[in-house]
Coordinates of C-alpha atoms in Angstrom, one line a residue:
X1 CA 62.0 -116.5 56.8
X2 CA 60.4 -118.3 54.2
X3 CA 62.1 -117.1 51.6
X4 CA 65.7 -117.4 53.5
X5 CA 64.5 -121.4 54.1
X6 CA 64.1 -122.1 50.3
X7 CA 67.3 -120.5 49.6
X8 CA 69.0 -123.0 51.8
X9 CA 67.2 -126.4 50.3
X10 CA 68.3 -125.1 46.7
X11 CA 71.9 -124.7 47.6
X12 CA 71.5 -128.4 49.9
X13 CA 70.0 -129.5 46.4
X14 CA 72.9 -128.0 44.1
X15 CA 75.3 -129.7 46.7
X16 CA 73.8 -133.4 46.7
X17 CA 73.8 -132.8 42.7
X18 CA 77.6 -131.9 43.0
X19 CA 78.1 -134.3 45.6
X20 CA 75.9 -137.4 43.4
X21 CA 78.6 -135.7 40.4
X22 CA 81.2 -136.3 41.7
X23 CA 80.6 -139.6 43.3
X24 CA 80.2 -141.2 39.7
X25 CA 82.7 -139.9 38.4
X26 CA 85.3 -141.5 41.7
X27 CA 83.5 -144.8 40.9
X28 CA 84.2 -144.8 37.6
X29 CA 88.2 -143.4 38.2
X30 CA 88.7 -146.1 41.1
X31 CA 87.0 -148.8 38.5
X32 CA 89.4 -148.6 36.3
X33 CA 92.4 -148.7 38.6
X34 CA 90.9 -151.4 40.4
X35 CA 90.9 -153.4 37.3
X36 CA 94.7 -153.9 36.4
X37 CA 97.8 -155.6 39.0
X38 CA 96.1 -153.6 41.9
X39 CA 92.7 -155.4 41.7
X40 CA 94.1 -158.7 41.3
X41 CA 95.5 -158.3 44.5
X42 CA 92.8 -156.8 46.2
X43 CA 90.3 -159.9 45.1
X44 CA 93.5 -162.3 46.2
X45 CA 93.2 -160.9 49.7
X46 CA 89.8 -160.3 50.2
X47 CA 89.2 -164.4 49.0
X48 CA 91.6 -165.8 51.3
X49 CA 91.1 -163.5 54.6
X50 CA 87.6 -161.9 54.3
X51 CA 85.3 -163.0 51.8
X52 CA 84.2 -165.2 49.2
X53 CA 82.7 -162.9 47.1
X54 CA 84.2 -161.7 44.1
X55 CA 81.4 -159.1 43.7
X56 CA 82.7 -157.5 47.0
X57 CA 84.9 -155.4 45.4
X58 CA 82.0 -153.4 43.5
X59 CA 80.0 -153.4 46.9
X60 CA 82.7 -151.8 48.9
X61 CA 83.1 -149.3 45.9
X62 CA 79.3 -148.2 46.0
X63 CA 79.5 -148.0 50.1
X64 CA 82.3 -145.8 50.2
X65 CA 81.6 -144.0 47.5
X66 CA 77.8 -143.5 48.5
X67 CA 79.4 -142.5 52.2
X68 CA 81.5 -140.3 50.8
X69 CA 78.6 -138.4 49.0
X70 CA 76.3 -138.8 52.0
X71 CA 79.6 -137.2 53.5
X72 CA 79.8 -134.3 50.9
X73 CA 76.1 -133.6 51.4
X74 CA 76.6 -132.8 55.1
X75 CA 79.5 -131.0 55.0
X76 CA 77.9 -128.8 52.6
X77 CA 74.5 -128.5 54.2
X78 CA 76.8 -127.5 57.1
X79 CA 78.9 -125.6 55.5
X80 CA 75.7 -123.4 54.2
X81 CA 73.8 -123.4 57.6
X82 CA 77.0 -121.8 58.8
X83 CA 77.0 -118.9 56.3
X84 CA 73.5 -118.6 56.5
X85 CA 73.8 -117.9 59.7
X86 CA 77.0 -115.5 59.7
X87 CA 75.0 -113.8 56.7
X88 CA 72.0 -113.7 58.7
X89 CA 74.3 -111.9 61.9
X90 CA 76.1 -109.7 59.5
X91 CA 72.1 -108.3 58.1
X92 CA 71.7 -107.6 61.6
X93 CA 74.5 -106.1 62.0
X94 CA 73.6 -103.8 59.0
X95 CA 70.1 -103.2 59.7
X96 CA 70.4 -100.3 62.2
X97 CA 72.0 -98.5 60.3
X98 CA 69.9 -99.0 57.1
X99 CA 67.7 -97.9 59.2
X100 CA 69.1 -94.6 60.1
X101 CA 69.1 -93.6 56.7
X102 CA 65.3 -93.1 57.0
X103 CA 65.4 -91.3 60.1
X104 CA 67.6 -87.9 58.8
X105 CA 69.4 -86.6 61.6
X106 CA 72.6 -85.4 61.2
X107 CA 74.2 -88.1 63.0
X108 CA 76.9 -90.7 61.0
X109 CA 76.7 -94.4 60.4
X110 CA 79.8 -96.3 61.7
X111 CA 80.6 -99.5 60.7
X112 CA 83.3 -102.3 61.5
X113 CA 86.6 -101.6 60.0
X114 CA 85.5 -104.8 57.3
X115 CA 82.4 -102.7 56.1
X116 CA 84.0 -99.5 55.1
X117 CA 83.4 -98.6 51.8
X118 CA 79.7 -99.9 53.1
X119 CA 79.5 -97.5 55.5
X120 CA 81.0 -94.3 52.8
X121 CA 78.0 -95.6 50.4
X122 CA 75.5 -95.6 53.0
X123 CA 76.6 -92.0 54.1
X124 CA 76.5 -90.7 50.8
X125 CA 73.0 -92.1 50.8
X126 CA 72.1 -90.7 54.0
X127 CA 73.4 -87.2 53.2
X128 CA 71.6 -87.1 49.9
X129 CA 68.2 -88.2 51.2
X130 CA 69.0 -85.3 54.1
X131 CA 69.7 -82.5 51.5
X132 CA 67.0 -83.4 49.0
X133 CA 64.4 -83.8 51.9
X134 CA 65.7 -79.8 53.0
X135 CA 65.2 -78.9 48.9
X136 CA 62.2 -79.5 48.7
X137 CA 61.1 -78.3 52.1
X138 CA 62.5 -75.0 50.5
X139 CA 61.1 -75.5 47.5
X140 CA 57.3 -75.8 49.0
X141 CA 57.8 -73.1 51.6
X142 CA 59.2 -70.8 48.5
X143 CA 55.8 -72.0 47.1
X144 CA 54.1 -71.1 50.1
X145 CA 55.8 -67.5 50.6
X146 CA 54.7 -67.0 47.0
X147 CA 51.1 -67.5 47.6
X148 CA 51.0 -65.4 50.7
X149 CA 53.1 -62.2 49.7
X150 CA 51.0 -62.4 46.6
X151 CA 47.7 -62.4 48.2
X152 CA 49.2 -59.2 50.7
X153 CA 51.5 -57.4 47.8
X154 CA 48.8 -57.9 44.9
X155 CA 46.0 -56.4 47.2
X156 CA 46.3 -52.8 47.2
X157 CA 47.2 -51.7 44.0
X158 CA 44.4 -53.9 42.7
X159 CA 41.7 -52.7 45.2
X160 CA 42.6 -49.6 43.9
X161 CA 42.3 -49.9 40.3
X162 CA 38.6 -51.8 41.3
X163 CA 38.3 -48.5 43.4
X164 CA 38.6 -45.7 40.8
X165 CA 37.1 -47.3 37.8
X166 CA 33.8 -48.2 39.8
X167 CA 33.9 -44.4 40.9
X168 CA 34.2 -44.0 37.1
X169 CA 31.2 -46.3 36.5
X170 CA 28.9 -44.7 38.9
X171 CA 29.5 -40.9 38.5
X172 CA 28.9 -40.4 35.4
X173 CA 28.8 -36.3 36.6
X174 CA 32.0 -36.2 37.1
X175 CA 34.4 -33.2 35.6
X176 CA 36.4 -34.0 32.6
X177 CA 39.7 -32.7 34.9
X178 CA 38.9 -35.0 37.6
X179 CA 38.0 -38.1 35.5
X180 CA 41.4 -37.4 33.3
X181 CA 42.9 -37.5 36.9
X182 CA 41.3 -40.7 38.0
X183 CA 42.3 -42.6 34.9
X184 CA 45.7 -41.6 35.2
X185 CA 45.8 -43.2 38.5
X186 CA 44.2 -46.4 37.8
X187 CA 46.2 -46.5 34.7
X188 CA 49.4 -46.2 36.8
X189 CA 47.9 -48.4 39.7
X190 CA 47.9 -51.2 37.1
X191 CA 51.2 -50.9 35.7
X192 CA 52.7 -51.4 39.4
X193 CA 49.9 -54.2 39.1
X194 CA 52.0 -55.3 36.3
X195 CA 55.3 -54.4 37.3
X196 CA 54.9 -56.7 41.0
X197 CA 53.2 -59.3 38.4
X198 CA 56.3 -59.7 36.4
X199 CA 58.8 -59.9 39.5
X200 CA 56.7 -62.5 40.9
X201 CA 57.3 -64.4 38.1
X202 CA 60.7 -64.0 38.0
X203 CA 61.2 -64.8 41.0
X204 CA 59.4 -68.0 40.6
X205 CA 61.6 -69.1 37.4
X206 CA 65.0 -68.7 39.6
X207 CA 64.1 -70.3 42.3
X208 CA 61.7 -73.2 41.2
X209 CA 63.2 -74.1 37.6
X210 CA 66.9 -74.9 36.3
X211 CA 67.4 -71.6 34.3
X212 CA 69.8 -72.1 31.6
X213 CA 72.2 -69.2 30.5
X214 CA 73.1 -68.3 27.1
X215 CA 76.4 -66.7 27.7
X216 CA 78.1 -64.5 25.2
X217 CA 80.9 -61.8 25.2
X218 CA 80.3 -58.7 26.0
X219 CA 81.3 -55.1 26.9
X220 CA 80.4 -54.9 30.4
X221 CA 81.1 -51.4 30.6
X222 CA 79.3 -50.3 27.6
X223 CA 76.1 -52.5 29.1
X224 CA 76.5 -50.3 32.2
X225 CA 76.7 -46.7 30.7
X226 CA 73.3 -48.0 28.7
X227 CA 71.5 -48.8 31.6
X228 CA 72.7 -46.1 34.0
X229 CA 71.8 -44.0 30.8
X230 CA 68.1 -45.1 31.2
X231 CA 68.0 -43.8 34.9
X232 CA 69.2 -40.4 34.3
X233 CA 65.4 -39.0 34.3
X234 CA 64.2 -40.6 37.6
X235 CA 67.5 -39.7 39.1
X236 CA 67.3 -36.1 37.8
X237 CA 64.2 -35.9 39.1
X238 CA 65.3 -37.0 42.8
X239 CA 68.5 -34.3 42.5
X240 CA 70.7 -37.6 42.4
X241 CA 74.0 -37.1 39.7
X242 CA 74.9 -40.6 38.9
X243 CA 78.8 -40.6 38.0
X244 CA 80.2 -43.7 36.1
X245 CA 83.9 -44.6 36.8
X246 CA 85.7 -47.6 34.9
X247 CA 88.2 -49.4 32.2
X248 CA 87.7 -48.5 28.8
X249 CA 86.4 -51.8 28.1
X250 CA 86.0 -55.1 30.4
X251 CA 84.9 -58.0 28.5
X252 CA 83.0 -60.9 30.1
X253 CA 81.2 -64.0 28.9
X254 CA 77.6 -63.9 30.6
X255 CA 74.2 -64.2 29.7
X256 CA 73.8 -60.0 28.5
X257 CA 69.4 -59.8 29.7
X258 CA 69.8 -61.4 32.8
X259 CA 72.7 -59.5 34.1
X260 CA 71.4 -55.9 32.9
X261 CA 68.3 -57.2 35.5
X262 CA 71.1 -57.5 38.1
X263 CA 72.4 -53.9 37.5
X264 CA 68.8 -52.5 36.7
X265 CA 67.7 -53.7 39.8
X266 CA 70.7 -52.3 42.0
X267 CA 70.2 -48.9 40.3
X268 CA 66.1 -49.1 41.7
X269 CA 67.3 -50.2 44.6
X270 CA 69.5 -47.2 44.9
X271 CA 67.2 -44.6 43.7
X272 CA 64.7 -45.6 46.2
X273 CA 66.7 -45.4 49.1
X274 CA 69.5 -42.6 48.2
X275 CA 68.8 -39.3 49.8
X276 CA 67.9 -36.7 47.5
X277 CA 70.4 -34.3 45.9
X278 CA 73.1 -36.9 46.9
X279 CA 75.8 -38.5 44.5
X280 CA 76.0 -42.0 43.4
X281 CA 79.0 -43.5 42.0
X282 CA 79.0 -46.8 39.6
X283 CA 82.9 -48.6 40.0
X284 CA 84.0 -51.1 37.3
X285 CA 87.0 -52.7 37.5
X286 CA 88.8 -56.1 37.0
X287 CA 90.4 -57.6 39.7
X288 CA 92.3 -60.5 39.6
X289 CA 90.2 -62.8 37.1
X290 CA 87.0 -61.4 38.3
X291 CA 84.9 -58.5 37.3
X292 CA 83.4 -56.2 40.3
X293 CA 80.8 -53.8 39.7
X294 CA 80.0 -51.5 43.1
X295 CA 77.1 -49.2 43.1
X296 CA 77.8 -46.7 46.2
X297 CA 75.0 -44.3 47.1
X298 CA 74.0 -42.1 49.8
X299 CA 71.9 -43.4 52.2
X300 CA 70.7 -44.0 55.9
X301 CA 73.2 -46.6 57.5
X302 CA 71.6 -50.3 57.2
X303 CA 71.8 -52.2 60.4
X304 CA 74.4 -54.7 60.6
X305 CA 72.0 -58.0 61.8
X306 CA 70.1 -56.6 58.5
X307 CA 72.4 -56.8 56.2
X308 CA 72.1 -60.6 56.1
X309 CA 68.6 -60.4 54.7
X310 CA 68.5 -57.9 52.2
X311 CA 69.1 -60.4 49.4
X312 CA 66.3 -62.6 50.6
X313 CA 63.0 -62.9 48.9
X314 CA 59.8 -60.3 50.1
X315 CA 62.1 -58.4 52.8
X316 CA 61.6 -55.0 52.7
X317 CA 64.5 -52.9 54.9
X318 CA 61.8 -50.5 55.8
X319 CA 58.9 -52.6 56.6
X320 CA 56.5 -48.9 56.2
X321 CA 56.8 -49.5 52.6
X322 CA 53.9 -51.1 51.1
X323 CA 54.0 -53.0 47.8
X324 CA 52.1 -49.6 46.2
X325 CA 55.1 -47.5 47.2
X326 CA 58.0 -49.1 47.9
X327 CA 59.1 -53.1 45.8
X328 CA 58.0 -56.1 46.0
X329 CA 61.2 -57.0 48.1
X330 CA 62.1 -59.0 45.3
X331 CA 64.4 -57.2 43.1
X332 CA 67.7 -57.9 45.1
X333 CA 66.7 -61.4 45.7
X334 CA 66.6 -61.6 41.7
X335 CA 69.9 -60.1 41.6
X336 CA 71.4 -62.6 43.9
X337 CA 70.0 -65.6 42.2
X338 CA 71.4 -64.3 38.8
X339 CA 75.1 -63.5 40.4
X340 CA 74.7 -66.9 41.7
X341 CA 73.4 -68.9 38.5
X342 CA 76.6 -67.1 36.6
X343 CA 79.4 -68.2 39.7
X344 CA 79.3 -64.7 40.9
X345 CA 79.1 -63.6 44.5
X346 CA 77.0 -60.4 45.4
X347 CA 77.4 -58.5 48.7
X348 CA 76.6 -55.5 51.1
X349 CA 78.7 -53.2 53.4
X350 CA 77.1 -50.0 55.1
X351 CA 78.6 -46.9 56.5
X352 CA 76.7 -44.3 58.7
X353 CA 76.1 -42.4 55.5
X354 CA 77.2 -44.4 52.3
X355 CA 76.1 -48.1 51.6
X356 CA 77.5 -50.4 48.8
X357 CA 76.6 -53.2 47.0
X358 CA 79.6 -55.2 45.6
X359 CA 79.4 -57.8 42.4
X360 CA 81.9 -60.3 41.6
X361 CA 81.7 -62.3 38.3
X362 CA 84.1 -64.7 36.5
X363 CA 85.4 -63.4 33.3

């Protein structure tokens, strides 16, 4: 209030300085007109009916033009009140919905007609503050699922690595067959250690940082005989024949490590849940401008009202699998948020006895 009150004496004060302005400059106009024919005959009249005074001419000047400035002065202290007023009305007007910018629902801010472009500016507002509110909800409770799957997934295999080498430690009459045996196992209970280490972190960089992609061209093909190449002893060793069917060559521009995670982590996923001596196929073809890479394997049918989730972070589609046996539940996740980061778009479809992961990316 205080603050609206000085406003208005400074704009009364640059009108009376206008005003005062513009007053000397009438006198001085009106002093020289006065002072040819047209005053002569002013002072003739004003001595014979009026006055005796010669001086009244200069008087009546002042007065008039001193109540014309007076004038001025109120019309524009009037003139201000006014607008002060109609600004003050039009802030109320506006307040509401400033104020429902802080209170994120979904609900829009309206306007009068006058205060359109207002009202766009102040949505735009609104709907920013709404999604970066929701961002970083996400963000923290990403945070948050981090800490707690890591506490649960971390757990066993650590407890027991702890659990074999203290058996180490404290039996030192143990037979050379059955320590070789123990070490083995802690040695492979710490790579998992390892493994669910890594994909934590990976995890964490796609979803919490702005990865950037160094794209290059590439065979896609050739990248995917390679990998498939690299699963031919775990898949022999499961029975599953892994057949590859595709162009001669399909050329994209991507980033070449991340998307071999993509398609390493689709093969995993695959291997774990194919049934043994069964067939998987790997399909790539270009279609349209895109380039679609489908992994088909044999497999129990996954639940329609799961297949929603399966590219979401820590789930597991068969919840019996622990983090020593079975993934993290991470590896899809990291699949989607590469297909993603590149433009791509990566999908699900499941039969009673086949299931098939689908990736589209850009050329």
């Amino acid at each position: 209030m205080k603050a609206r009150t000085k406003l208005i004496w400074k704009q009364v004060i640059i009108a009376a300085t206008i005003s005062i302005g513009v007053f000397t400059v009438l006198y001085f106009s009106l002093d020289t007109l006065f002072d040819g024919w047209f005053d002569d005959q002013v002072r003739i009249l004003m001595e014979r009916y009026l006055y005796d005074n010669l001086n009244l001419k200069n008087e009546l000047l002042i007065l008039g033009a001193g109540s014309f400035a007076l004038l001025t002065i109120l019309v524009c202290a009037i003139v201000i009140i006014a607008t002060d007023r109609r600004s003050r009305r039009e802030i109320d007007r506006l307040l509401p919905s400033v104020r429902a910018i802080a209170e994120m629902d979904d609900s829009l801010i309206e306007l009068p007609e006058e205060y359109k472009d207002v009202e766009n500016q102040l949505n735009a507002i609104k709907n920013t503050a709404i999604k970066n509110e929701r961002l970083a909800r996400e963000a923290e409770q990403r945070k948050n699922d981090l800490v707690v799957y890591l506490a649960h997934d971390l757990k066993t295999p650590l407890t027991s690595v702890v659990g074999y080498l203290t058996l180490l430690r404290d039996e030192p009459d143990i037979s050379p067959e059955m320590r070789q045996k123990y070490t083995n196992i802690s040695l492979e209970k710490a790579l998992r250690l390892e493994a669910l280490i890594n994909e934590f972190f990976d995890i964490t960089r796609f979803n919490l940082q702005n990865i950037a992609l160094e794209k290059t061209q590439f065979d896609l093909v050739l990248m995917l005989q390679q990998i498939v190449d690299e699963f031919y002893p775990a898949f022999s060793q499961k029975g599953i024949t892994c057949h590859i069917s595709a162009d001669d060559r399909l050329m994209i521009e991507a980033d070449a490590d991340k998307l071999s995670r993509v398609f390493d982590n689709l093969l995993k996923n695959a291997l774990s849940y194919s049934e043994p001596y069964t067939n998987l196929a790997v399909s790539i073809h270009r279609q349209g401008g895109r380039a679609v890479v489908e992994v088909t394997n044999h497999c129990p049918q996954i639940p329609e009202h799961k297949l929603g989730s399966i590219f979401e972070r820590f789930y597991r589609l068969d919840s019996a699998r622990s983090a020593n046996t079975g993934g993290s539940g991470l590896g899809l996740a990291i699949a989607k948020e590469i297909t993603e980061l590149h433009g791509g778009v990566i999908s699900a479809e499941s039969s009673p006895s086949l299931t098939v992961f689908r990736v589209e990316l850009p050329l």
